[in-house]
XYZ file of C-alpha atoms in Angstrom:
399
model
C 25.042 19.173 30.941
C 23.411 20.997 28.134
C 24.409 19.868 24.383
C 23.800 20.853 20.923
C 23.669 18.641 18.310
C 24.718 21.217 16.114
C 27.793 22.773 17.492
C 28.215 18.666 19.232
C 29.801 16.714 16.312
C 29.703 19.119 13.190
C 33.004 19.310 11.084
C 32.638 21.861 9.090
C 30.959 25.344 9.425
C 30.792 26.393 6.191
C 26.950 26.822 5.066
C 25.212 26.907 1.882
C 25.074 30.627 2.419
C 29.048 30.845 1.628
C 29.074 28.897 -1.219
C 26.104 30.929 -2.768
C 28.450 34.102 -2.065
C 30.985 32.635 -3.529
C 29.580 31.669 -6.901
C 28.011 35.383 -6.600
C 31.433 37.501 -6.194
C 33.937 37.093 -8.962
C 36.631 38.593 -6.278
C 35.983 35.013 -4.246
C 34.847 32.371 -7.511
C 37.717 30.481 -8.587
C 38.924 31.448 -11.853
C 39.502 28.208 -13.504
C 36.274 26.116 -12.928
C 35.351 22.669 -14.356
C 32.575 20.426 -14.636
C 32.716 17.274 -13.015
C 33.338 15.644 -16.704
C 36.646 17.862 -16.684
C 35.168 20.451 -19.341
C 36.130 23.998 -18.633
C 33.019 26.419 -17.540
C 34.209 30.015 -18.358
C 31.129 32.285 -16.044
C 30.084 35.030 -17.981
C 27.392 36.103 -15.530
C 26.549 33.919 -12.143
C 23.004 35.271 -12.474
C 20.500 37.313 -10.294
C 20.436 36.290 -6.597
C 16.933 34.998 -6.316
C 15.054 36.154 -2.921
C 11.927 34.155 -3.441
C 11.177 30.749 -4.190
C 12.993 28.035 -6.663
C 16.683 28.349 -7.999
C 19.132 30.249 -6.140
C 20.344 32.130 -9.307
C 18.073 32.948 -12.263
C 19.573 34.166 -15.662
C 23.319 33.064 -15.588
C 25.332 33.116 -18.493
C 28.289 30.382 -19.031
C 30.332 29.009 -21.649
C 31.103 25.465 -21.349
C 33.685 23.139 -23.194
C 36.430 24.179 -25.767
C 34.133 25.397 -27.877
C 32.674 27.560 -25.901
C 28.879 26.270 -25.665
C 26.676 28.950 -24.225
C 24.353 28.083 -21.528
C 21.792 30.294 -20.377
C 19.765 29.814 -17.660
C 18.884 29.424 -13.568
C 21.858 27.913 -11.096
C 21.282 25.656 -8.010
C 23.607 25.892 -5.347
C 24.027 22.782 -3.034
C 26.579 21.432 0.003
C 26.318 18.237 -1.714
C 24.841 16.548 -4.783
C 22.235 14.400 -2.922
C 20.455 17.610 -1.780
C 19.087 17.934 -5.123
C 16.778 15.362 -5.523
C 16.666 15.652 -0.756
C 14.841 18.731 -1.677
C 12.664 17.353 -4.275
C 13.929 19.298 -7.183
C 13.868 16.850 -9.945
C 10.332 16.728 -10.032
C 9.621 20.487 -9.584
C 9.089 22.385 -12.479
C 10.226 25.441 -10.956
C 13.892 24.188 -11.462
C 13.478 23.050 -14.907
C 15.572 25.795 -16.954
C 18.737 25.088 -14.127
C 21.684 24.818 -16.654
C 24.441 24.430 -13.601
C 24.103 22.365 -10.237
C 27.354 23.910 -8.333
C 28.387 21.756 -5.211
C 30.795 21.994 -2.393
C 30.945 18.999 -1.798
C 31.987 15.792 -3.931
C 28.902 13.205 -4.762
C 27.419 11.058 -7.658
C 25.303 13.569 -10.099
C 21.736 14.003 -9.332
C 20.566 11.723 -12.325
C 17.033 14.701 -12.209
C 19.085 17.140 -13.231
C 17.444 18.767 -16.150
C 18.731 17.741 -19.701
C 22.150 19.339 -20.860
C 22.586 20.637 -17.014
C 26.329 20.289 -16.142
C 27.912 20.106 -12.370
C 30.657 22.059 -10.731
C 31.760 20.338 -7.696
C 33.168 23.786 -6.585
C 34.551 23.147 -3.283
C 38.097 21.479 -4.346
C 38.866 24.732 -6.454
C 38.544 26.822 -3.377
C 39.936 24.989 -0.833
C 43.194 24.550 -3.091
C 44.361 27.449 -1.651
C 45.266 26.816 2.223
C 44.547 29.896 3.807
C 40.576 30.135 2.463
C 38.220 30.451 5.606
C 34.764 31.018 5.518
C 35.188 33.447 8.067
C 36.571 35.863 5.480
C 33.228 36.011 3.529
C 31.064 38.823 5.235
C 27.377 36.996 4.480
C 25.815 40.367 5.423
C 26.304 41.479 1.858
C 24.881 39.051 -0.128
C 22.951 40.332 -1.419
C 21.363 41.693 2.002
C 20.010 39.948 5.421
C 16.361 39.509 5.944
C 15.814 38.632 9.304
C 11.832 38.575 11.181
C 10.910 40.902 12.999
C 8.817 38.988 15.770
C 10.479 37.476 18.282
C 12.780 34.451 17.246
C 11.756 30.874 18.890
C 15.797 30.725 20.074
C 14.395 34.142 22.337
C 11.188 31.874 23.989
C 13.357 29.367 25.064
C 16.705 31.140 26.250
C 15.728 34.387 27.920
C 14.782 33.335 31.212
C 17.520 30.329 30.794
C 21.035 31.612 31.012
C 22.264 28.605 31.877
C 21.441 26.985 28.993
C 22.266 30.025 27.052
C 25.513 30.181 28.110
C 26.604 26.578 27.021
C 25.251 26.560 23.917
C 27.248 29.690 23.603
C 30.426 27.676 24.892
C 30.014 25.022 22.856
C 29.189 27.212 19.624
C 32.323 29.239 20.511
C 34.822 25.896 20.658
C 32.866 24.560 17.321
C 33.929 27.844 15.874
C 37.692 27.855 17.070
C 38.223 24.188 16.494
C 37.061 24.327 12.801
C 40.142 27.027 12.731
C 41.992 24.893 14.405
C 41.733 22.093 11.510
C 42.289 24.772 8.796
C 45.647 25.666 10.367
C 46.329 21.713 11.024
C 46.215 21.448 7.232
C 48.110 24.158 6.095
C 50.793 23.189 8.625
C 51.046 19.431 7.152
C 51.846 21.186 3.871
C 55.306 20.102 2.819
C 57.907 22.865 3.146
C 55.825 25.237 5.317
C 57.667 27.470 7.155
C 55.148 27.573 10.519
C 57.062 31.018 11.648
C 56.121 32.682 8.153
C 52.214 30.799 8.369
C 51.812 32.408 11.894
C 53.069 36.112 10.767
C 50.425 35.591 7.537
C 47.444 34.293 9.390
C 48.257 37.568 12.370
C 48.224 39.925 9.382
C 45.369 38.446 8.005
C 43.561 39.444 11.309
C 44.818 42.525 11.876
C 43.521 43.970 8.435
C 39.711 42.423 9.868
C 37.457 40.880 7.892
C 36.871 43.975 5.178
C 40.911 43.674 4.484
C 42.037 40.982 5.231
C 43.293 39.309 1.929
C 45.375 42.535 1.617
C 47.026 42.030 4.653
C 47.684 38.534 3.793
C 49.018 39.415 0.528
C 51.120 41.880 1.965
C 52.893 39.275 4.320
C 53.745 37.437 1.186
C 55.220 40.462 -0.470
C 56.893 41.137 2.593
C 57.692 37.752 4.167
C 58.925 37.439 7.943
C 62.538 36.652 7.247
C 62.648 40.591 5.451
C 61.292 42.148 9.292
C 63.952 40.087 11.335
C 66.632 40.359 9.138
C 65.814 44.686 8.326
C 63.787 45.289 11.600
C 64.837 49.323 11.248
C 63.126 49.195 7.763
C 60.062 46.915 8.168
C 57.670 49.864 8.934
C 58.661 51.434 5.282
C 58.513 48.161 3.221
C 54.799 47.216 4.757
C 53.699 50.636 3.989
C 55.226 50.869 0.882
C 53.490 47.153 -0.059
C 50.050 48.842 1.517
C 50.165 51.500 -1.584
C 49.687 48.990 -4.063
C 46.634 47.063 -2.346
C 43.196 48.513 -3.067
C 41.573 48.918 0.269
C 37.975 48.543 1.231
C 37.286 52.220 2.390
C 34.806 52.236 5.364
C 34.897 54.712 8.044
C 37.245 53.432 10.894
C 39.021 55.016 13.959
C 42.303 56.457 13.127
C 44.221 53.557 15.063
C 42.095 51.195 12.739
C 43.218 52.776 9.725
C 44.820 50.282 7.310
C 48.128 51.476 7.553
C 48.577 52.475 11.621
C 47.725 48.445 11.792
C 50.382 47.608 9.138
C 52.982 49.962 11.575
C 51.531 47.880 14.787
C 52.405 45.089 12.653
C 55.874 45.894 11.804
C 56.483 47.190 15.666
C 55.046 43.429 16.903
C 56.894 40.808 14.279
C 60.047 43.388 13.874
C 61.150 42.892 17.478
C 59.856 38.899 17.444
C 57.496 39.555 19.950
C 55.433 37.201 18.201
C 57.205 34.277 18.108
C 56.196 33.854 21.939
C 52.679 33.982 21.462
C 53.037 31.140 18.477
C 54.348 28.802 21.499
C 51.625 29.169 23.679
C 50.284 26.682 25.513
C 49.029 28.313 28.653
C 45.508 30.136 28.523
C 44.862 30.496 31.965
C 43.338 34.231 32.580
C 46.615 35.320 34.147
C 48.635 34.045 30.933
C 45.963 35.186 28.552
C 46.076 38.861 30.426
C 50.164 38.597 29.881
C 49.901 37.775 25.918
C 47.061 40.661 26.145
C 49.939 43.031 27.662
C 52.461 41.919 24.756
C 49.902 42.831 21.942
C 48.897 45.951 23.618
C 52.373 47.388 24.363
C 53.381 50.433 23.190
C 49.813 51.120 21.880
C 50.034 48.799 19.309
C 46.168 47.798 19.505
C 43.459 47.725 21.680
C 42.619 45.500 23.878
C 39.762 44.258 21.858
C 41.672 43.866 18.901
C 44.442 41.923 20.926
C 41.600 39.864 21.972
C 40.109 38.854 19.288
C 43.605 37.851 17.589
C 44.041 35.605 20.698
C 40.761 34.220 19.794
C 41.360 33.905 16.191
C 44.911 33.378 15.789
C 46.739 32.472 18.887
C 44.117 29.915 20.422
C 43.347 28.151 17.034
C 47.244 27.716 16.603
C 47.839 26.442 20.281
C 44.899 23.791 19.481
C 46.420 22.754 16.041
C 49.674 22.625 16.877
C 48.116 20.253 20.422
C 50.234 22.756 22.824
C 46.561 21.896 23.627
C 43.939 19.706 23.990
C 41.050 21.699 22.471
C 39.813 25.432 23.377
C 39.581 27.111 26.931
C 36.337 27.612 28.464
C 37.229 31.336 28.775
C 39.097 33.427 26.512
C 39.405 37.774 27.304
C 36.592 39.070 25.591
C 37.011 41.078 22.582
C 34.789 44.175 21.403
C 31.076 43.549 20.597
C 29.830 43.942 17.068
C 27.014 44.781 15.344
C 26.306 41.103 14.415
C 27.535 40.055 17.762
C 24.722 42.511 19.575
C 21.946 41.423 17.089
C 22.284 37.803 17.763
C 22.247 38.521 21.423
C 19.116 40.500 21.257
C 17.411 37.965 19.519
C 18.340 35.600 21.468
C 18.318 37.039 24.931
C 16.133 39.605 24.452
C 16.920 43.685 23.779
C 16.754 44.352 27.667
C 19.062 41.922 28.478
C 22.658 42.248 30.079
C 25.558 41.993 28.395
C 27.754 41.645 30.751
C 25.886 38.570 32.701
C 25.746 36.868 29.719
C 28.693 36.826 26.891
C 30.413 39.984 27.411
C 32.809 38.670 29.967
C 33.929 36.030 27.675
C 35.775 35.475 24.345
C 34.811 31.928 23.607
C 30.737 33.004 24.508
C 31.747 35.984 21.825
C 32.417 33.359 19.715
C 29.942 31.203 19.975
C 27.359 34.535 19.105
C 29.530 35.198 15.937
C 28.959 31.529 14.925
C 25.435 31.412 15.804
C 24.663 34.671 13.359
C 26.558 33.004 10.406
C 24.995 29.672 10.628
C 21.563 31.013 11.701
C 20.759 34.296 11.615
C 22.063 35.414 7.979
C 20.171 32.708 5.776
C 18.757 33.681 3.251
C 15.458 31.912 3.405
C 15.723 32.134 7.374
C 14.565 28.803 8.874
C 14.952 29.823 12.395
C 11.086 29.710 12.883
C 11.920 25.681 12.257
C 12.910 25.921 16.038
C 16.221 23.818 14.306
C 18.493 25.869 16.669
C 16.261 25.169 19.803
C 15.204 21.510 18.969
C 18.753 20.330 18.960
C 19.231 21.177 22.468
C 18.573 18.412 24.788
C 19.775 18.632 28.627
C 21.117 15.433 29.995
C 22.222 14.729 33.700
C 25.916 16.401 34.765
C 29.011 13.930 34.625
């Protein structure tokens, strides 16, 4: 059996690259921030992404304390403290006018940090609120991707090796829906949750994709579950008439994508509490998972793809959290290939390669792709020539 190291024992797939975009957008940085002293840091500008070499933000503004001590200067953004000085920062000069070392993660403070430099640990603001995933942060647009253009080192060693390709993509895949899994295992050990209400807002939250989807979410709070079964003849006005007061992200979309034919679909499918049977599933055997396809399809209320992929991102994760079962299927319907699903797979596999003998025939392999681009593919100082995607596979005998 093939295994990654990566995708093998990881806990978490959020990257650096998240927590860079989410210092960066004010739409996504908490509002109340605090240094790990416990005096408020009011950011007046995050600074200018920096591209090239030394601190990830140059000229950032911030006010710090009660009364209001401007710092100006470069920002460093880390997973955890220890990275500071792992990276050798203390003693490069290039990092010597960093006023703000922000961290995900929890840690002692680098004791290099340059004088009067204060520390965010940034991650407990964020994940305060339940239903963050770092799958709603679209890494493409920060600022932009820079990927080679020569052949990637994952292509020399998995084009003429589907095998392998294939369960690395299986195991990327159940890394991706198992770290869902745990979100939702949290939010449902939060006293007083009502699970029905947590299943309608994480749907909606799919349905509106990843462009809309905190307006979908915050429309299932304006418009909670209980309102839909209780006024099923009026839940297609009330989500429509919520929908006029969220500001959407405009992009071109088919008509059926259009933010408000979803918000009907979703009024026709929680309305009649055709949902509720798809929050009890526990079997994902193709004939089952064609069935709860059916149910989501019905009276046109989505594709298939878009069924699929909310049986990927919704329904599976739930089933694993709530240990209807053990962990996720090695085959899920697949849903529709995207643009950074297809550019992983050429640079992996190669632009003449076929789809369909390789991923397309498969949710969790969709998955996996979808993970692989985030973690690898969308850095932005892209270490893929480090071969640190193809060095972690080893091959050991078959059980």
């Amino acid at each position: 059996m093939i295994r990654c190291q990566l995708y093998g024992n990881r806990q978490e797939s959020l990257t650096e690259r998240h927590v860079q975009s989410i210092w960066y957008d004010k739409s996504m940085r908490p509002d109340s921030l605090y240094t790990r002293n416990g005096a408020p840091v009011r950011v007046i500008h995050p600074g200018s992404w920096n591209l090239g070499p030394g601190p990830d933000f140059k000229d950032a503004v911030l006010e710090v304390g009660t009364d209001r001590r401007r710092l100006k200067g470069d920002v460093e953004i880390h997973l955890n403290p220890r990275d500071w000085d792992a990276h050798g920062h203390g003693t490069d000069p290039a990092y010597g006018n960093v006023i703000c070392h922000v961290t995900w993660s929890c840690g002692p403070c680098p004791a290099t940090l340059p004088p009067n430099a204060v520390s965010i640990w940034i991650g407990r603001f964020v994940t305060s609120n339940y239903a963050f995933s770092p799958d709603q942060i679209d890494l493409s647009a920060y600022p932009f991707a820079r990927l080679p253009v020569e052949e990637r080192p994952c292509w020399e060693e998995l084009h003429e090796n589907p095998d392998m390709a294939k369960e690395l993509l299986s195991q990327a895949g159940a890394h991706r829906l198992n770290a869902k899994a745990r979100r939702l295992a949290a939010a449902m050990a939060q006293q007083g949750v009502d699970l029905d209400q947590l299943f309608y807002e994480e749907t909606m939250s799919a349905l509106g994709y990843r462009w809309n989807s905190k307006g979908f979410r915050h429309i299932a709070r304006l418009v909670p579950l209980t309102q839909l079964l209780s006024e099923p003849e009026s839940a297609e006005n009330a989500l429509m008439y919520a929908g006029q007061f969220v500001s959407w992200n405009k992009i071109p979309t088919r008509p059926r994508n259009n933010p408000f034919a979803r918000l009907g679909a979703a009024a026709r499918l929680f309305a009649c509490e055709n949902a509720a049977t798809l929050r009890n599933a526990s079997d994902f055997s193709k004939k089952e998972c064609s069935e709860m396809i059916k149910r989501l399809t019905a009276g046109h209320l989505m594709g298939k793809g878009r069924a699929a992929a909310i049986l990927a991102n919704v329904v599976t994760p739930w089933a694993i959290a709530a240990r209807h079962i053990p962990a996720a299927p090695d085959w899920l319907p697949p849903e529709d290939i995207s643009e950074p699903v297809r550019l992983t797979a050429f640079r992996m596999f190669g632009r003449d390669h076929n789809p369909s003998a390789w991923y397309a025939g498969n949710g969790i392999h969709i998955q996996g792709l979808i993970q692989i681009h985030r973690d690898f593919c969308l850095q932005v100082h892209p270490d893929c020539g480090e071969r640190r995607l193809t060095e972690s596979l080893k091959i050991r005998p078959s059980a």
